[in-house]
PDB file of C-alpha atoms and ligand atoms in Angstrom:
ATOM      1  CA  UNK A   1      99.243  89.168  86.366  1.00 92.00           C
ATOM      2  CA  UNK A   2     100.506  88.759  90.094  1.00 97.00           C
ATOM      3  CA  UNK A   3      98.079  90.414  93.118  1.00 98.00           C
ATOM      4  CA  UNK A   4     100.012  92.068  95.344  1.00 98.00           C
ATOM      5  CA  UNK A   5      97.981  93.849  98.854  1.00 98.00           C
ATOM      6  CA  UNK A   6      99.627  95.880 100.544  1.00 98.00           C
ATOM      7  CA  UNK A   7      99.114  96.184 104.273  1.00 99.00           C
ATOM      8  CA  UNK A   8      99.266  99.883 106.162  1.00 98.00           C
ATOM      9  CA  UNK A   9      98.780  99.914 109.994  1.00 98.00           C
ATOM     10  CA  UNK A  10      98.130 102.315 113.024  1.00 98.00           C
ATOM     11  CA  UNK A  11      98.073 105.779 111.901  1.00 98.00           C
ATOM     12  CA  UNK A  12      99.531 105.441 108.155  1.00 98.00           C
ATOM     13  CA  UNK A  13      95.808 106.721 107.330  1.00 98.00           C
ATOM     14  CA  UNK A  14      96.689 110.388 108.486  1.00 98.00           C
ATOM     15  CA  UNK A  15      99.914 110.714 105.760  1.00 98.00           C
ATOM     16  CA  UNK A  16     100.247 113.749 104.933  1.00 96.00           C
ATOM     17  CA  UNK A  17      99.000 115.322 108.296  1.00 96.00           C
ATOM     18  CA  UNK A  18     100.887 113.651 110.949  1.00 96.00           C
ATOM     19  CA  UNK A  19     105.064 114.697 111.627  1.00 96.00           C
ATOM     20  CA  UNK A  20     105.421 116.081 108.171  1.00 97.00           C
ATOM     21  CA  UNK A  21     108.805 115.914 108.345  1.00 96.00           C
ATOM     22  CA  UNK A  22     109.459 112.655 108.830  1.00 96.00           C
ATOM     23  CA  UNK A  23     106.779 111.306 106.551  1.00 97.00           C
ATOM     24  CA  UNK A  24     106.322 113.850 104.138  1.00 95.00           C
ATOM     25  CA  UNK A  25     103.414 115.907 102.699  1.00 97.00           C
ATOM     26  CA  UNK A  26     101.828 113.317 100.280  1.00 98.00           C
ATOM     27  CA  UNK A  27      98.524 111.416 101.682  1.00 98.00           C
ATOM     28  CA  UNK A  28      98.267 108.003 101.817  1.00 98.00           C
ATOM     29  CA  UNK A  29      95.710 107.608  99.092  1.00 98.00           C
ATOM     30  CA  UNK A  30      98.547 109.894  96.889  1.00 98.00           C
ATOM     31  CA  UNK A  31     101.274 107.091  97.709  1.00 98.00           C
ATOM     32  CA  UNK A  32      98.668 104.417  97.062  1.00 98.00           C
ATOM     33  CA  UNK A  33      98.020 105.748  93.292  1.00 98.00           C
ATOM     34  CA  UNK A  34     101.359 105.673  92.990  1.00 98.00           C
ATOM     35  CA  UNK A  35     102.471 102.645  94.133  1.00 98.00           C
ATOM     36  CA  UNK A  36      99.645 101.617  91.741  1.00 98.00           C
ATOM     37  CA  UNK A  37     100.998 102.527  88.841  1.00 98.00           C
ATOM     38  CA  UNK A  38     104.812 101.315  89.343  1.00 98.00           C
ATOM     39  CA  UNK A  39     103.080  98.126  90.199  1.00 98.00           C
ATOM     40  CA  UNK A  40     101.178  97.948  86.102  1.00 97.00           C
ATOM     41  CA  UNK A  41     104.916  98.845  84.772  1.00 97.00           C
ATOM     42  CA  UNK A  42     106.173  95.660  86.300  1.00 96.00           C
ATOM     43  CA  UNK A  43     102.965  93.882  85.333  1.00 96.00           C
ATOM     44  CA  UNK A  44     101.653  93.428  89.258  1.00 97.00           C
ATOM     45  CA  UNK A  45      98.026  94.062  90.001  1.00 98.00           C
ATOM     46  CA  UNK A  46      98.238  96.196  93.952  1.00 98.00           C
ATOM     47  CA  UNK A  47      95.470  96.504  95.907  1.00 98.00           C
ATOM     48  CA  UNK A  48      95.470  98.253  99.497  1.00 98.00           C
ATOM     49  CA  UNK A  49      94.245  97.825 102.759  1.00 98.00           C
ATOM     50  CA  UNK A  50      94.529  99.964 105.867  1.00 98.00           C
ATOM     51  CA  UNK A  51      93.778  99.698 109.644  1.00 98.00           C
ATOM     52  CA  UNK A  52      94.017 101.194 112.913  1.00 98.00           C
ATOM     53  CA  UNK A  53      92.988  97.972 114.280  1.00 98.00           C
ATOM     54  CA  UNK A  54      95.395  95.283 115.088  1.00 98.00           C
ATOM     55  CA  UNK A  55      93.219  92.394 114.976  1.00 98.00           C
ATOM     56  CA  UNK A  56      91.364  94.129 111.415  1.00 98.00           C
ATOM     57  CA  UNK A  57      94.835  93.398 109.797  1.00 98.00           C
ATOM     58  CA  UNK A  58      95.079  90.106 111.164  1.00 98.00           C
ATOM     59  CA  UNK A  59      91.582  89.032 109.746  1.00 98.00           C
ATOM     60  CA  UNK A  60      92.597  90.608 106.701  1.00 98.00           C
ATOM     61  CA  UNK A  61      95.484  88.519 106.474  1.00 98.00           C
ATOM     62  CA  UNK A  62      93.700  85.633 107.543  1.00 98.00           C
ATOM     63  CA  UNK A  63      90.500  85.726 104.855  1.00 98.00           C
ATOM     64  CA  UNK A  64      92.856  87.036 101.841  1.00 97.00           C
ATOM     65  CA  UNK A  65      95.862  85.623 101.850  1.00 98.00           C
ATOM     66  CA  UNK A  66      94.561  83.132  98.721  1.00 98.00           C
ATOM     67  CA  UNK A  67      93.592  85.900  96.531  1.00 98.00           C
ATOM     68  CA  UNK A  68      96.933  87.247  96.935  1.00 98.00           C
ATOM     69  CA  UNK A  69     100.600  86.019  95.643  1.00 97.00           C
ATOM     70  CA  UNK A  70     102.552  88.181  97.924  1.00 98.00           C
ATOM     71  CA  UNK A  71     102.021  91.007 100.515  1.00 98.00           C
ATOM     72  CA  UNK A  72     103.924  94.283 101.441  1.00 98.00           C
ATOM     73  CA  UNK A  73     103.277  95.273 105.065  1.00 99.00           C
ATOM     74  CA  UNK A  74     103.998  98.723 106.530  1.00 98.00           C
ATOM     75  CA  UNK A  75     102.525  97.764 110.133  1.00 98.00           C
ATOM     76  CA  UNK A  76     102.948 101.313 111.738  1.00 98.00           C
ATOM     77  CA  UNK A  77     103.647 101.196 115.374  1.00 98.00           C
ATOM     78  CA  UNK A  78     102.339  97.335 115.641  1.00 98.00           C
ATOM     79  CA  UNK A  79     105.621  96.885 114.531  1.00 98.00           C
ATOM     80  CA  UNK A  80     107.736  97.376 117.287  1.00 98.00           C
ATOM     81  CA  UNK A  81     105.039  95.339 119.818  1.00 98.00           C
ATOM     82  CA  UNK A  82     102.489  92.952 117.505  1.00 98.00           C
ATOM     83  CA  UNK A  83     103.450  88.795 118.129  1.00 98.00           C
ATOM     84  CA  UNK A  84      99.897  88.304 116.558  1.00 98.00           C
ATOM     85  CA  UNK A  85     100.423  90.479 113.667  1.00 98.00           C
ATOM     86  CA  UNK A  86     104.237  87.947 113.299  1.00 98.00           C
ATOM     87  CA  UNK A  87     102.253  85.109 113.755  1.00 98.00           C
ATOM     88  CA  UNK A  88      99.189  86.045 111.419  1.00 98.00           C
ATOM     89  CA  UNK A  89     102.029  86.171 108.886  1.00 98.00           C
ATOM     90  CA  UNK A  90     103.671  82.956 109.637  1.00 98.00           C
ATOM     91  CA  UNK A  91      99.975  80.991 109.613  1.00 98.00           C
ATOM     92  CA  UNK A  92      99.743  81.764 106.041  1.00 98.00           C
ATOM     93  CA  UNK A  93     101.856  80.228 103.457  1.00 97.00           C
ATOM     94  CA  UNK A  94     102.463  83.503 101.519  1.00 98.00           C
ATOM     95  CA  UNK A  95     106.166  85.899 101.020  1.00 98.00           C
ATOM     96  CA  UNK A  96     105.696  89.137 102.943  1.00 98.00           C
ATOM     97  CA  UNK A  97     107.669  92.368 102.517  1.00 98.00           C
ATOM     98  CA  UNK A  98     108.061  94.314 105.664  1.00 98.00           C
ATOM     99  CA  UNK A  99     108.380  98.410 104.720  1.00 98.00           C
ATOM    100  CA  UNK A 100     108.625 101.618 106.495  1.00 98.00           C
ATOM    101  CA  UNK A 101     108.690 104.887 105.013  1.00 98.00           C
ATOM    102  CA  UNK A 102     111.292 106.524 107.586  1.00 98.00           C
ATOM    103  CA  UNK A 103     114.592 104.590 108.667  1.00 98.00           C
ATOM    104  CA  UNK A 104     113.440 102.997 111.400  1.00 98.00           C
ATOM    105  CA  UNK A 105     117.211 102.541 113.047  1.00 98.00           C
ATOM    106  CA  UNK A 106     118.111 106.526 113.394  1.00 97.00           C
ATOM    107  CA  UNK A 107     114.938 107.119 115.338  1.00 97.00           C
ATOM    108  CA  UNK A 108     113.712 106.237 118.813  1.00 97.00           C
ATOM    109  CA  UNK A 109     115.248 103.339 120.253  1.00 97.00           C
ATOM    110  CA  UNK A 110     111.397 101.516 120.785  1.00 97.00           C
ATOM    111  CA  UNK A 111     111.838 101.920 117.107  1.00 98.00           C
ATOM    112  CA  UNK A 112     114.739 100.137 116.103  1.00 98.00           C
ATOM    113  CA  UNK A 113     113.139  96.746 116.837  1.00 98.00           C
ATOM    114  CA  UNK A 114     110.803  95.222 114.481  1.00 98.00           C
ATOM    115  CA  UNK A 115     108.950  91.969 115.704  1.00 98.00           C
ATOM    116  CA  UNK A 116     107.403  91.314 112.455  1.00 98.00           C
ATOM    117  CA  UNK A 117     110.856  90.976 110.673  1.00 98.00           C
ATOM    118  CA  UNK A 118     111.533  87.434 111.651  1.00 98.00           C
ATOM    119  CA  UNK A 119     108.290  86.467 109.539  1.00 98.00           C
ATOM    120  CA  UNK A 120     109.144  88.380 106.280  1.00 98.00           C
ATOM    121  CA  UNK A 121     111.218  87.685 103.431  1.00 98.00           C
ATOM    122  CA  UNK A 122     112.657  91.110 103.941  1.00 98.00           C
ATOM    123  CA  UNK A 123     112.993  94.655 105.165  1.00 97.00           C
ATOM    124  CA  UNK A 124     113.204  97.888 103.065  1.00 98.00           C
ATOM    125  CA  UNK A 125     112.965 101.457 104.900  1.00 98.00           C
ATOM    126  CA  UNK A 126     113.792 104.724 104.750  1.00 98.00           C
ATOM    127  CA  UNK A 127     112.798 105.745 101.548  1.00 98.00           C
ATOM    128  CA  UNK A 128     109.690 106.861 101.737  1.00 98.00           C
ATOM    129  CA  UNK A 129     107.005 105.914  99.312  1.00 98.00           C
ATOM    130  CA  UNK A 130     110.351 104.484  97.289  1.00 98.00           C
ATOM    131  CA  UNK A 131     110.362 101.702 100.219  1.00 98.00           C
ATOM    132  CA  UNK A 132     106.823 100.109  98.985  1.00 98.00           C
ATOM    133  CA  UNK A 133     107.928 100.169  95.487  1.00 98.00           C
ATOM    134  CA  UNK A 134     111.472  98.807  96.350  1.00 98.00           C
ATOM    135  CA  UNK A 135     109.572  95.993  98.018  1.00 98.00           C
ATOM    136  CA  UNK A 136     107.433  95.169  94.545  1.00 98.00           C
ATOM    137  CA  UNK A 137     110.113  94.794  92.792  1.00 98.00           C
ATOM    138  CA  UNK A 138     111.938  92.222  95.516  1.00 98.00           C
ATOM    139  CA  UNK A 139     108.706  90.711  95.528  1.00 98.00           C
ATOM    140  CA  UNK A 140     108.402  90.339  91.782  1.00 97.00           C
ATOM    141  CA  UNK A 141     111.924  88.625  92.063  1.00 95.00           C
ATOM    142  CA  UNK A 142     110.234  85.866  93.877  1.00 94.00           C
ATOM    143  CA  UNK A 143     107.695  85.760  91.587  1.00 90.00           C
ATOM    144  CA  UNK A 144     110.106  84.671  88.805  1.00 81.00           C
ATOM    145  CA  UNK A 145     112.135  82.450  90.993  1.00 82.00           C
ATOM    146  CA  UNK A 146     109.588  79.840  91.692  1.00 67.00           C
TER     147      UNK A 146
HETATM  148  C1  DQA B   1     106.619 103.640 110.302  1.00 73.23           C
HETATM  149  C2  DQA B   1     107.622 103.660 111.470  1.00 73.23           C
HETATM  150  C3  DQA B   1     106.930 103.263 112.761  1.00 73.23           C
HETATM  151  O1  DQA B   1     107.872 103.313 113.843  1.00 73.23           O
HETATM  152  C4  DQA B   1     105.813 104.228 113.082  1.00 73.23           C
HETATM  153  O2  DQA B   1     105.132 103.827 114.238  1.00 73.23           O
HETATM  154  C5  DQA B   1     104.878 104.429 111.946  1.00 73.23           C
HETATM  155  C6  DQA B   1     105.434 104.541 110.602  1.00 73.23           C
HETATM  156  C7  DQA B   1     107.258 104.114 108.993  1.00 73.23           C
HETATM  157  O3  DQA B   1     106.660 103.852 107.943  1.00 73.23           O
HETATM  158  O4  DQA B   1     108.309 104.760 109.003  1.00 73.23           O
HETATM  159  O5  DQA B   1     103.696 104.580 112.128  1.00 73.23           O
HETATM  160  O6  DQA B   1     106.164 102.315 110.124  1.00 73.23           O
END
């Protein structure tokens, strides 16, 4: 079975509480069990990891990357700002799945650029919790190309 972490950034930890109606009412640990179990149904083992801390996600990335075949990434507001979060990915020779829950190009303008993108296979957002299981599925495309 393919291991699959998934990464959440700044602030993903208060789902559920923070601007509702962007991101919905569902917690993150609600999400989680669900992206959980549309992971077994295409046979891929998902574990998660969250942090506030920019350099927590980078030693995350740095000290797991082996025990992991792939990675989905939902970096929070590091996306718009974090070189060290894009070059944490690129040190490590693993496919990475950038994510957002909210369509990242009809919001702020700060928000329409991701820095992390360049280092990724791919981008999904604006689907909500859809967008992490969108990005299993791309992922598990890899997985049977190579
Ligand atoms: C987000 C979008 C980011 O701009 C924001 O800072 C987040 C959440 C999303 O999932 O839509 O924290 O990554």
């Amino acid at each position: 079975m393919k291991k699959v972490l998934v990464i959440n950034g700044a602030n993903l930890n208060f789902l559920g509480e923070r601007q509702k109606h962007i991101y919905g009412n569902e917690s993150l640990d609600d999400i989680n069990e669900y992206i959980k179990s549309e992971g077994n149904k295409i046979s891929i083992c998902v574990d998660f990891y969250q942090s506030n801390c920019e350099g927590s996600i980078i030693d995350k990335i740095q000290s797991e990357y082996k025990n992991y075949d792939g990675f989905v990434i939902n970096a929070g507001a590091f996306t718009h700002y974090s070189y060290a979060i894009y070059d944490a990915i690129l040190s490590v020779d693993r496919k990475f799945v950038e994510v957002h829950l909210s369509n990242i190009f009809k919001r702020e303008e700060f928000r329409k650029k991701s820095v992390i993108s360049g280092a990724c296979v791919g981008h999904i957002c604006g689907f909500g919790k859809y967008s992490y299981v969108l990005a299993l599925y791309a992922l598990r495309q890899i997985f049977l190309e190579v």
